[in-house]
Amino acid sequence: MTALETRALCVALDGRPVLDRIDLALQAGEFVGLIGPNGAGKSTLLRALAGLLPTRGGTIVLDGRPLARLPAGARARRIAYVAQAREVAWSLDVEAVVGLGRLPHRAAFAPETRGDRAAIDAALATMALDGLRGHRVDRLSGGELARVLIARALAQDAELLLADEPAAGLDPAHQIALMTVFRRLAGAGRTVLASLHDLNLAARWCDRVIVLAGGRIVATGAPEAVLDARLLASVYGIEAHVDRDPGGLLLVPTGLSARSAAAARSEDRP
Ligand SMILES: Nc1ncnc2c1ncn2[C@@H]1O[C@H](COP(=O)(O)OP(=O)(O)OP(=O)(O)O)[C@@H](O)[C@H]1O
């Protein structure tokens, strides 16, 4: 079942075209990695899919309905979004911040329900935050804060999770734990779209990758079908050793491609 679909989606930021005719379809039960170089448009795409940016053209359809016509409250119950910027405006404790994920499910000023409590507790446990429940979020480490903001999104219990570089700043154990969480959500029929700079995480944990470059989708498919040395050279300008083991692909960037190296040399010239 298609959870979210875009047709010819175009987005401009401050008048500058950033996304160009994006056609994509995310299925229920998929964990999809959004990859591409800096400035490719990944954050812009995730924000647009979350309904946080005006579109310049095309459509975004959520469960068969145009996203633009969905009231904000209904949208927040169906789409959870983890931003790349990890900022918290107040010095709340961890539990309170995770609890904010339940607001879309409650009428204004309504008390917390047992369902809210269960979702908050589950999200805290999933992100290994039980020991930090009472800690102030403005005194956490970068990785701890990242886990809190992911937990807030998990507490939202939405069918679609959009996460912008959720693994950045997490240590390897927490990265793998996070990938396991995303896989579990997909296994339960949810849809996860996460931008990832770690190509090995994308290659080994995602059902599918969408490769964005210059505001356009340049490739999509199963990691094994898409992530080869040629694509990595053309999209990232790197040379990479690509291998396989029973867990999937292994990608080791070994240097800049000849084109990138020449460009870097010319930039160095006075
Ligand atoms: N407010 C803005 N006005 C104009 N251009 C912008 C604005 N914000 C971002 N951009 C540009 O849009 C392009 C896409 O940015 P975006 O943040 O979506 O890329 P990204 O793929 O997420 O990059 P990264 O991997 O570095 O996070 C970039 O070229 C960026 O400079």
Coordinates of N, CA and C and ligand atoms in Angstrom, one line a residue, residues 12-19 34-47 53 84 164-165 195 197 212 215, ligand 1:
A12 N 11.0 25.6 -4.0 CA 12.0 26.7 -4.1 C 12.2 27.3 -2.7
L13 N 13.4 27.7 -2.4 CA 13.7 28.3 -1.1 C 14.2 29.7 -1.4
D14 N 13.5 30.7 -0.8 CA 13.8 32.1 -1.1 C 14.0 32.4 -2.6
G15 N 13.0 31.8 -3.3 CA 13.0 32.0 -4.8 C 14.0 31.2 -5.6
R16 N 14.8 30.4 -4.8 CA 15.8 29.5 -5.6 C 15.3 28.1 -5.7
P17 N 15.2 27.6 -6.9 CA 14.7 26.2 -7.1 C 15.6 25.2 -6.4
V18 N 15.1 24.4 -5.5 CA 15.9 23.4 -4.8 C 15.5 22.0 -5.1
L19 N 14.2 21.7 -5.3 CA 13.8 20.4 -5.7 C 13.1 20.5 -7.0
L34 N 17.4 8.0 2.5 CA 17.5 9.1 1.6 C 19.0 9.6 1.6
I35 N 19.7 9.4 0.5 CA 21.1 9.7 0.5 C 21.4 10.7 -0.6
G36 N 22.6 11.3 -0.5 CA 23.0 12.2 -1.5 C 24.0 13.2 -0.8
P37 N 24.8 13.9 -1.7 CA 25.8 14.8 -1.1 C 25.2 16.0 -0.4
N38 N 26.1 16.8 0.3 CA 25.7 18.0 1.0 C 25.0 18.9 -0.1
G39 N 23.9 19.5 0.3 CA 23.2 20.5 -0.6 C 22.3 19.8 -1.6
A40 N 22.2 18.5 -1.6 CA 21.4 17.8 -2.6 C 19.9 18.1 -2.5
G41 N 19.5 18.4 -1.3 CA 18.1 18.8 -1.2 C 17.4 17.8 -0.2
K42 N 18.1 17.0 0.5 CA 17.5 16.0 1.4 C 16.6 16.6 2.4
S43 N 17.2 17.6 3.2 CA 16.4 18.2 4.2 C 15.2 18.9 3.7
T44 N 15.4 19.5 2.5 CA 14.3 20.3 1.9 C 13.2 19.3 1.6
L45 N 13.5 18.1 1.0 CA 12.5 17.1 0.7 C 11.8 16.6 1.9
L46 N 12.5 16.3 3.0 CA 11.9 15.8 4.2 C 11.0 16.9 4.8
R47 N 11.4 18.1 4.8 CA 10.5 19.2 5.3 C 9.3 19.4 4.4
L53 N 6.9 23.1 4.3 CA 7.4 24.0 3.3 C 6.3 24.2 2.2
Q84 N 16.9 18.0 11.4 CA 18.4 17.9 11.4 C 19.0 18.8 12.5
D164 N 15.6 13.4 9.7 CA 16.7 14.0 9.0 C 18.1 13.8 9.7
E165 N 18.9 12.9 9.1 CA 20.2 12.6 9.7 C 20.0 12.1 11.2
S195 N 17.2 10.4 6.1 CA 18.4 10.8 5.4 C 19.6 10.3 6.2
H197 N 24.0 10.0 6.0 CA 25.2 10.2 5.4 C 26.1 9.0 5.4
L212 N 19.5 11.3 -4.0 CA 19.2 12.7 -4.5 C 20.5 13.4 -4.8
G215 N 19.0 18.3 -6.4 CA 17.6 18.5 -6.3 C 16.8 17.5 -7.1
Ligands
LIG1 N1 16.6 29.4 2.9 C1 17.3 29.1 1.8 N2 17.3 29.8 0.7 C2 17.9 29.5 -0.5 N3 18.6 28.3 -0.6 C3 18.6 27.5 0.5 C4 18.0 27.8 1.7 N4 18.1 26.8 2.6 C5 18.9 25.9 1.9 N5 19.1 26.3 0.7 C6 19.9 25.5 -0.4 O1 19.1 24.4 -0.8 C7 20.0 23.4 -1.1 C8 19.5 22.1 -0.5 O2 19.7 22.2 0.9 P1 19.3 21.0 1.9 O3 19.6 21.5 3.3 O4 18.0 20.5 1.5 O5 20.4 19.9 1.4 P2 20.8 18.6 2.1 O6 20.9 17.6 1.0 O7 20.0 18.3 3.3 O8 22.3 18.9 2.6 P3 23.2 18.4 3.9 O9 23.6 17.0 3.5 O10 24.4 19.3 3.8 O11 22.4 18.5 5.1 C9 21.4 23.8 -0.8 O12 22.1 24.2 -2.0 C10 21.2 25.0 0.1 O13 22.2 25.9 0.0

